[in-house]
Coordinates of N, CA and C in Angstrom, one line a residue:
M1 N 65.1 -15.2 126.9 CA 64.5 -13.9 127.2 C 63.0 -14.0 126.9
N2 N 62.2 -13.5 127.8 CA 60.8 -13.5 127.5 C 60.4 -12.3 126.8
K3 N 59.1 -12.2 126.4 CA 58.6 -11.1 125.6 C 58.8 -9.7 126.4
I4 N 58.4 -9.7 127.7 CA 58.6 -8.5 128.5 C 60.0 -8.0 128.5
E5 N 60.9 -8.9 128.8 CA 62.3 -8.6 128.8 C 62.8 -8.0 127.5
A6 N 62.3 -8.5 126.4 CA 62.7 -8.0 125.1 C 62.1 -6.6 124.9
I7 N 60.9 -6.4 125.3 CA 60.4 -5.0 125.2 C 61.1 -4.1 126.1
E8 N 61.5 -4.5 127.3 CA 62.3 -3.6 128.2 C 63.6 -3.2 127.5
R9 N 64.3 -4.2 126.9 CA 65.6 -3.9 126.2 C 65.4 -2.9 125.1
E10 N 64.3 -3.1 124.3 CA 64.1 -2.1 123.2 C 63.8 -0.7 123.8
I11 N 63.1 -0.6 124.9 CA 62.8 0.7 125.5 C 64.1 1.3 126.0
E12 N 64.9 0.5 126.6 CA 66.2 1.0 127.1 C 67.1 1.6 125.9
R13 N 66.9 1.1 124.7 CA 67.7 1.6 123.6 C 67.2 2.9 122.9
L14 N 66.0 3.3 123.4 CA 65.4 4.5 122.7 C 66.2 5.8 123.1
D15 N 66.3 6.7 122.2 CA 66.9 8.0 122.5 C 65.9 8.8 123.3
D16 N 66.3 9.9 123.8 CA 65.4 10.7 124.7 C 64.1 11.1 124.0
E17 N 64.2 11.6 122.7 CA 63.0 12.0 122.0 C 62.1 10.8 121.7
S18 N 62.6 9.7 121.3 CA 61.8 8.6 121.1 C 61.1 8.0 122.4
F19 N 61.9 8.1 123.5 CA 61.4 7.6 124.7 C 60.2 8.5 125.2
A20 N 60.4 9.8 125.0 CA 59.3 10.8 125.4 C 58.0 10.5 124.6
A21 N 58.2 10.2 123.3 CA 57.1 9.9 122.4 C 56.4 8.6 122.9
F22 N 57.2 7.6 123.2 CA 56.7 6.3 123.7 C 56.0 6.5 125.0
R23 N 56.6 7.3 125.9 CA 55.9 7.5 127.2 C 54.6 8.1 127.1
D24 N 54.5 9.2 126.2 CA 53.2 9.9 126.0 C 52.2 8.9 125.4
W25 N 52.6 8.1 124.4 CA 51.7 7.1 123.8 C 51.3 6.1 124.9
F26 N 52.2 5.6 125.7 CA 51.8 4.6 126.7 C 50.9 5.1 127.7
I27 N 51.1 6.3 128.2 CA 50.2 6.9 129.2 C 48.8 7.0 128.6
E28 N 48.7 7.5 127.4 CA 47.4 7.6 126.7 C 46.7 6.2 126.5
Y29 N 47.5 5.3 126.1 CA 47.0 3.9 125.9 C 46.5 3.3 127.3
E30 N 47.3 3.5 128.3 CA 46.9 3.0 129.6 C 45.6 3.6 130.1
N31 N 45.5 4.9 130.0 CA 44.3 5.7 130.4 C 43.1 5.2 129.6
S32 N 43.3 4.9 128.3 CA 42.2 4.4 127.5 C 41.7 3.0 127.9
R33 N 42.7 2.1 128.3 CA 42.4 0.8 128.8 C 41.6 0.9 130.1
W34 N 42.1 1.8 131.0 CA 41.4 2.0 132.3 C 40.0 2.5 132.1
D35 N 39.8 3.5 131.2 CA 38.5 4.0 130.9 C 37.5 2.8 130.4
R36 N 38.0 2.0 129.5 CA 37.2 0.9 129.0 C 36.9 -0.1 130.1
Q37 N 37.8 -0.3 131.0 CA 37.5 -1.2 132.1 C 36.5 -0.7 133.1
I38 N 36.6 0.6 133.4 CA 35.6 1.2 134.3 C 34.2 1.2 133.6
E39 N 34.2 1.5 132.3 CA 32.9 1.4 131.6 C 32.3 0.0 131.6
A40 N 33.1 -1.0 131.4 CA 32.7 -2.4 131.4 C 32.2 -2.7 132.8
D41 N 32.9 -2.3 133.8 CA 32.5 -2.6 135.2 C 31.2 -1.9 135.5
A42 N 31.0 -0.7 135.1 CA 29.7 0.0 135.3 C 28.6 -0.7 134.6
V43 N 28.7 -1.1 133.4 CA 27.7 -1.7 132.6 C 27.3 -3.1 133.2
S44 N 28.3 -3.8 133.7 CA 28.1 -5.1 134.3 C 27.5 -5.1 135.7
G45 N 27.5 -3.9 136.3 CA 26.9 -3.8 137.6 C 27.9 -3.9 138.8
K46 N 29.2 -4.1 138.4 CA 30.2 -4.3 139.5 C 30.4 -3.1 140.4
L47 N 30.0 -1.9 139.9 CA 30.1 -0.7 140.7 C 28.9 -0.3 141.4
D48 N 27.8 -1.1 141.3 CA 26.5 -0.7 141.9 C 26.6 -0.6 143.4
S49 N 27.3 -1.6 144.0 CA 27.4 -1.5 145.5 C 28.1 -0.3 146.0
L50 N 29.1 0.2 145.2 CA 29.8 1.4 145.6 C 28.9 2.6 145.4
I51 N 28.1 2.6 144.4 CA 27.2 3.7 144.1 C 26.2 3.8 145.2
D52 N 25.6 2.6 145.6 CA 24.6 2.5 146.7 C 25.2 3.0 148.0
E53 N 26.4 2.6 148.3 CA 27.1 3.1 149.5 C 27.3 4.6 149.5
A54 N 27.7 5.1 148.4 CA 28.0 6.6 148.3 C 26.6 7.3 148.5
L55 N 25.6 6.9 147.8 CA 24.3 7.5 148.0 C 23.8 7.4 149.4
A56 N 24.0 6.3 150.0 CA 23.5 6.2 151.4 C 24.2 7.2 152.3
E57 N 25.5 7.3 152.1 CA 26.3 8.3 152.9 C 25.8 9.7 152.7
Y58 N 25.6 10.0 151.4 CA 25.1 11.3 151.0 C 23.7 11.6 151.7
R59 N 22.8 10.7 151.6 CA 21.5 10.8 152.2 C 21.6 10.9 153.7
A60 N 22.6 10.3 154.3 CA 22.7 10.3 155.8 C 23.5 11.6 156.2
G61 N 23.8 12.4 155.3 CA 24.5 13.7 155.7 C 26.0 13.5 156.0
K62 N 26.6 12.4 155.6 CA 28.0 12.1 155.9 C 29.0 12.6 154.9
T63 N 28.5 13.4 154.0 CA 29.4 14.0 152.9 C 29.6 15.5 153.1
K64 N 30.5 16.0 152.4 CA 30.7 17.5 152.4 C 31.0 18.0 151.0
S65 N 30.7 19.2 150.8 CA 30.9 19.8 149.5 C 32.4 19.9 149.1
L66 N 32.6 19.8 147.9 CA 34.0 19.9 147.4 C 34.3 21.4 147.3

């Protein structure tokens, strides 16, 4: 049994209250990791081409107000 399978088995054994607490923690943890990745990508310049493309579309009048 690999590590992931062991974790899956442990999660399957959780009662409803513990599972809900785990789920809430995991969602927050996943969101935090995602935020860190986006921040790292922004700092490294990986998002610059997307920003440039969006600004070009805005300047060309290809956008609409939300």
